[in-house]
């Protein structure tokens, strides 16, 4: 007899992949006409250019659990070293090649040992790591960004988020997302997602007596 919980989990996972594919396609379209100078722009990810962040997203779409583990062993469990190694593999010789490699993997359902919702979060957060410094605005469906916010508020997997918002009450002003108790932080759901994943620049878009505490926590590992 099929376990109803397993069936429900599978259905939720299957429903997330079209959202990931849509966001990847939108990002590829936004980057189609970048100049070489724009590709070299510093992203919101420490020490990475927008081109390198895109290559990192390509890695995530091409690396299954077996290859991920093999890389971890090869790098002697130095996870930062593996990230750098895999990024170099997908960067390509030119920005055009970097973008083409990403485009080819837009429909991929390959992933490291992470839940699909984490992959959606990575796609949106790293998409903004690229778009914000370039001045590119993208409108996310509120139900999609809310789904990501609800995931991050309860998770410290890959990126610290749950721990960063302890003692704070986050309230979206453009959707239904709300979580926590304590000092208030309010604003657009996307800004809340980006701040809870450590992007301090998005704190400029937030209001409430808890914003400065959240900003300080964004500077912590």
GROMACS .gro file of C-alpha atoms in nm:
model
  221
    1UNK     CA    1   0.000   0.000   0.000
    2UNK     CA    2   0.135   0.346  -0.094
    3UNK     CA    3   0.229   0.573   0.196
    4UNK     CA    4   0.004   0.886   0.164
    5UNK     CA    5   0.279   1.104   0.309
    6UNK     CA    6   0.529   0.988   0.046
    7UNK     CA    7   0.272   1.048  -0.228
    8UNK     CA    8   0.205   1.401  -0.100
    9UNK     CA    9   0.578   1.477  -0.075
   10UNK     CA   10   0.630   1.356  -0.432
   11UNK     CA   11   0.342   1.571  -0.556
   12UNK     CA   12   0.483   1.881  -0.386
   13UNK     CA   13   0.828   1.816  -0.533
   14UNK     CA   14   0.684   1.761  -0.882
   15UNK     CA   15   0.494   2.088  -0.851
   16UNK     CA   16   0.808   2.285  -0.768
   17UNK     CA   17   1.005   2.192  -1.080
   18UNK     CA   18   0.793   2.395  -1.327
   19UNK     CA   19   0.850   2.698  -1.103
   20UNK     CA   20   1.226   2.640  -1.109
   21UNK     CA   21   1.224   2.602  -1.486
   22UNK     CA   22   1.022   2.922  -1.530
   23UNK     CA   23   1.260   3.123  -1.313
   24UNK     CA   24   1.567   2.985  -1.490
   25UNK     CA   25   1.416   3.075  -1.828
   26UNK     CA   26   1.331   3.427  -1.709
   27UNK     CA   27   1.686   3.479  -1.581
   28UNK     CA   28   1.839   3.358  -1.908
   29UNK     CA   29   1.617   3.601  -2.099
   30UNK     CA   30   1.715   3.890  -1.872
   31UNK     CA   31   2.085   3.825  -1.936
   32UNK     CA   32   2.067   3.779  -2.312
   33UNK     CA   33   2.205   4.122  -2.406
   34UNK     CA   34   2.462   4.192  -2.135
   35UNK     CA   35   2.787   4.361  -2.230
   36UNK     CA   36   3.123   4.217  -2.124
   37UNK     CA   37   3.144   4.491  -1.863
   38UNK     CA   38   2.807   4.391  -1.718
   39UNK     CA   39   2.910   4.025  -1.704
   40UNK     CA   40   3.211   4.132  -1.496
   41UNK     CA   41   2.994   4.326  -1.246
   42UNK     CA   42   3.036   4.224  -0.885
   43UNK     CA   43   2.732   4.028  -0.768
   44UNK     CA   44   2.576   4.026  -0.422
   45UNK     CA   45   2.767   3.702  -0.356
   46UNK     CA   46   3.098   3.779  -0.191
   47UNK     CA   47   3.383   3.796  -0.444
   48UNK     CA   48   3.182   3.653  -0.736
   49UNK     CA   49   3.088   3.831  -1.058
   50UNK     CA   50   2.742   3.796  -1.207
   51UNK     CA   51   2.890   3.560  -1.467
   52UNK     CA   52   3.035   3.337  -1.195
   53UNK     CA   53   2.706   3.326  -1.006
   54UNK     CA   54   2.530   3.213  -1.324
   55UNK     CA   55   2.790   2.937  -1.363
   56UNK     CA   56   2.717   2.836  -1.003
   57UNK     CA   57   2.349   2.799  -1.093
   58UNK     CA   58   2.450   2.581  -1.387
   59UNK     CA   59   2.644   2.360  -1.147
   60UNK     CA   60   2.334   2.315  -0.932
   61UNK     CA   61   2.133   2.207  -1.237
   62UNK     CA   62   2.395   1.957  -1.353
   63UNK     CA   63   2.524   1.796  -1.035
   64UNK     CA   64   2.344   1.487  -0.904
   65UNK     CA   65   2.398   1.332  -0.562
   66UNK     CA   66   2.660   1.083  -0.684
   67UNK     CA   67   2.874   1.348  -0.857
   68UNK     CA   68   2.829   1.582  -0.561
   69UNK     CA   69   2.959   1.319  -0.320
   70UNK     CA   70   3.245   1.229  -0.553
   71UNK     CA   71   3.347   1.594  -0.562
   72UNK     CA   72   3.328   1.625  -0.184
   73UNK     CA   73   3.560   1.325  -0.147
   74UNK     CA   74   3.794   1.455  -0.416
   75UNK     CA   75   3.817   1.788  -0.233
   76UNK     CA   76   3.867   1.610   0.102
   77UNK     CA   77   3.538   1.744   0.241
   78UNK     CA   78   3.636   2.105   0.173
   79UNK     CA   79   3.294   2.223   0.052
   80UNK     CA   80   3.417   2.568  -0.053
   81UNK     CA   81   3.686   2.404  -0.264
   82UNK     CA   82   3.428   2.185  -0.435
   83UNK     CA   83   3.208   2.487  -0.511
   84UNK     CA   84   3.504   2.664  -0.673
   85UNK     CA   85   3.603   2.352  -0.867
   86UNK     CA   86   3.254   2.293  -1.006
   87UNK     CA   87   3.208   2.662  -1.090
   88UNK     CA   88   3.528   2.658  -1.297
   89UNK     CA   89   3.396   2.354  -1.484
   90UNK     CA   90   3.082   2.539  -1.594
   91UNK     CA   91   3.218   2.891  -1.650
   92UNK     CA   92   3.315   2.839  -2.014
   93UNK     CA   93   3.561   3.042  -2.217
   94UNK     CA   94   3.334   3.343  -2.275
   95UNK     CA   95   3.023   3.502  -2.122
   96UNK     CA   96   2.824   3.377  -2.421
   97UNK     CA   97   2.931   3.023  -2.343
   98UNK     CA   98   2.847   3.070  -1.975
   99UNK     CA   99   2.495   3.176  -2.070
  100UNK     CA  100   2.453   2.897  -2.326
  101UNK     CA  101   2.554   2.633  -2.071
  102UNK     CA  102   2.289   2.770  -1.834
  103UNK     CA  103   2.024   2.782  -2.107
  104UNK     CA  104   2.079   2.417  -2.194
  105UNK     CA  105   1.999   2.320  -1.836
  106UNK     CA  106   1.685   2.532  -1.789
  107UNK     CA  107   1.460   2.219  -1.807
  108UNK     CA  108   1.691   2.001  -1.595
  109UNK     CA  109   1.559   1.819  -1.288
  110UNK     CA  110   1.906   1.708  -1.179
  111UNK     CA  111   2.005   1.831  -0.835
  112UNK     CA  112   2.249   1.776  -0.549
  113UNK     CA  113   2.115   1.613  -0.231
  114UNK     CA  114   1.878   1.901  -0.157
  115UNK     CA  115   1.498   1.926  -0.163
  116UNK     CA  116   1.350   2.076  -0.478
  117UNK     CA  117   1.222   2.375  -0.281
  118UNK     CA  118   1.583   2.455  -0.188
  119UNK     CA  119   1.665   2.458  -0.558
  120UNK     CA  120   1.382   2.706  -0.617
  121UNK     CA  121   1.521   2.922  -0.337
  122UNK     CA  122   1.871   2.908  -0.485
  123UNK     CA  123   1.737   3.005  -0.827
  124UNK     CA  124   1.550   3.308  -0.695
  125UNK     CA  125   1.814   3.425  -0.447
  126UNK     CA  126   2.105   3.388  -0.688
  127UNK     CA  127   1.892   3.540  -0.962
  128UNK     CA  128   1.861   3.850  -0.746
  129UNK     CA  129   2.233   3.835  -0.662
  130UNK     CA  130   2.278   3.888  -1.035
  131UNK     CA  131   1.989   4.122  -1.117
  132UNK     CA  132   2.016   4.375  -0.834
  133UNK     CA  133   2.370   4.499  -0.914
  134UNK     CA  134   2.272   4.523  -1.282
  135UNK     CA  135   1.957   4.723  -1.208
  136UNK     CA  136   1.734   4.453  -1.360
  137UNK     CA  137   1.388   4.419  -1.208
  138UNK     CA  138   1.194   4.094  -1.228
  139UNK     CA  139   0.838   4.044  -1.109
  140UNK     CA  140   0.798   3.713  -0.926
  141UNK     CA  141   0.454   3.557  -0.877
  142UNK     CA  142   0.370   3.628  -0.514
  143UNK     CA  143   0.276   3.265  -0.450
  144UNK     CA  144   0.622   3.154  -0.568
  145UNK     CA  145   0.823   3.396  -0.356
  146UNK     CA  146   0.594   3.322  -0.060
  147UNK     CA  147   0.669   2.950  -0.099
  148UNK     CA  148   1.040   3.029  -0.083
  149UNK     CA  149   0.996   3.255   0.220
  150UNK     CA  150   0.808   2.982   0.404
  151UNK     CA  151   1.088   2.737   0.327
  152UNK     CA  152   1.369   2.963   0.444
  153UNK     CA  153   1.197   3.070   0.766
  154UNK     CA  154   1.229   2.711   0.889
  155UNK     CA  155   1.565   2.612   0.741
  156UNK     CA  156   1.937   2.667   0.787
  157UNK     CA  157   2.024   2.418   0.512
  158UNK     CA  158   2.287   2.553   0.268
  159UNK     CA  159   2.234   2.909   0.390
  160UNK     CA  160   2.157   3.029   0.743
  161UNK     CA  161   1.809   3.180   0.739
  162UNK     CA  162   1.611   3.039   1.031
  163UNK     CA  163   1.888   3.131   1.274
  164UNK     CA  164   1.924   3.480   1.129
  165UNK     CA  165   1.563   3.578   1.199
  166UNK     CA  166   1.534   3.449   1.556
  167UNK     CA  167   1.355   3.699   1.784
  168UNK     CA  168   1.213   3.890   1.488
  169UNK     CA  169   0.862   3.910   1.346
  170UNK     CA  170   0.865   3.919   0.967
  171UNK     CA  171   0.552   4.046   0.793
  172UNK     CA  172   0.511   4.079   0.416
  173UNK     CA  173   0.320   4.383   0.290
  174UNK     CA  174   0.250   4.234  -0.052
  175UNK     CA  175   0.138   3.882   0.035
  176UNK     CA  176   0.038   3.643   0.314
  177UNK     CA  177   0.384   3.560   0.451
  178UNK     CA  178   0.442   3.619   0.821
  179UNK     CA  179   0.660   3.440   1.074
  180UNK     CA  180   0.818   3.471   1.417
  181UNK     CA  181   0.768   3.703   1.711
  182UNK     CA  182   0.961   3.997   1.849
  183UNK     CA  183   1.086   4.312   1.679
  184UNK     CA  184   0.904   4.388   1.354
  185UNK     CA  185   1.057   4.366   1.009
  186UNK     CA  186   0.816   4.436   0.724
  187UNK     CA  187   0.834   4.482   0.351
  188UNK     CA  188   0.799   4.301   0.020
  189UNK     CA  189   0.824   3.922   0.040
  190UNK     CA  190   1.124   3.919  -0.194
  191UNK     CA  191   1.313   4.168   0.025
  192UNK     CA  192   1.239   3.955   0.332
  193UNK     CA  193   1.370   3.644   0.153
  194UNK     CA  194   1.688   3.818   0.044
  195UNK     CA  195   1.752   3.970   0.388
  196UNK     CA  196   1.691   3.644   0.571
  197UNK     CA  197   1.945   3.478   0.341
  198UNK     CA  198   2.206   3.739   0.429
  199UNK     CA  199   2.179   4.008   0.160
  200UNK     CA  200   2.207   4.324   0.369
  201UNK     CA  201   2.135   4.562   0.080
  202UNK     CA  202   1.772   4.445   0.086
  203UNK     CA  203   1.739   4.574   0.441
  204UNK     CA  204   1.719   4.917   0.279
  205UNK     CA  205   1.381   4.808   0.143
  206UNK     CA  206   1.246   4.700   0.483
  207UNK     CA  207   1.085   4.883   0.774
  208UNK     CA  208   1.041   4.819   1.146
  209UNK     CA  209   1.234   4.826   1.470
  210UNK     CA  210   1.402   4.493   1.391
  211UNK     CA  211   1.563   4.599   1.062
  212UNK     CA  212   1.896   4.709   1.207
  213UNK     CA  213   1.934   4.385   1.403
  214UNK     CA  214   1.864   4.189   1.086
  215UNK     CA  215   2.113   4.404   0.897
  216UNK     CA  216   2.384   4.327   1.154
  217UNK     CA  217   2.307   3.957   1.133
  218UNK     CA  218   2.345   3.970   0.754
  219UNK     CA  219   2.712   4.045   0.812
  220UNK     CA  220   2.759   3.726   1.011
  221UNK     CA  221   2.846   3.385   0.863
   0.00000   0.00000   0.00000
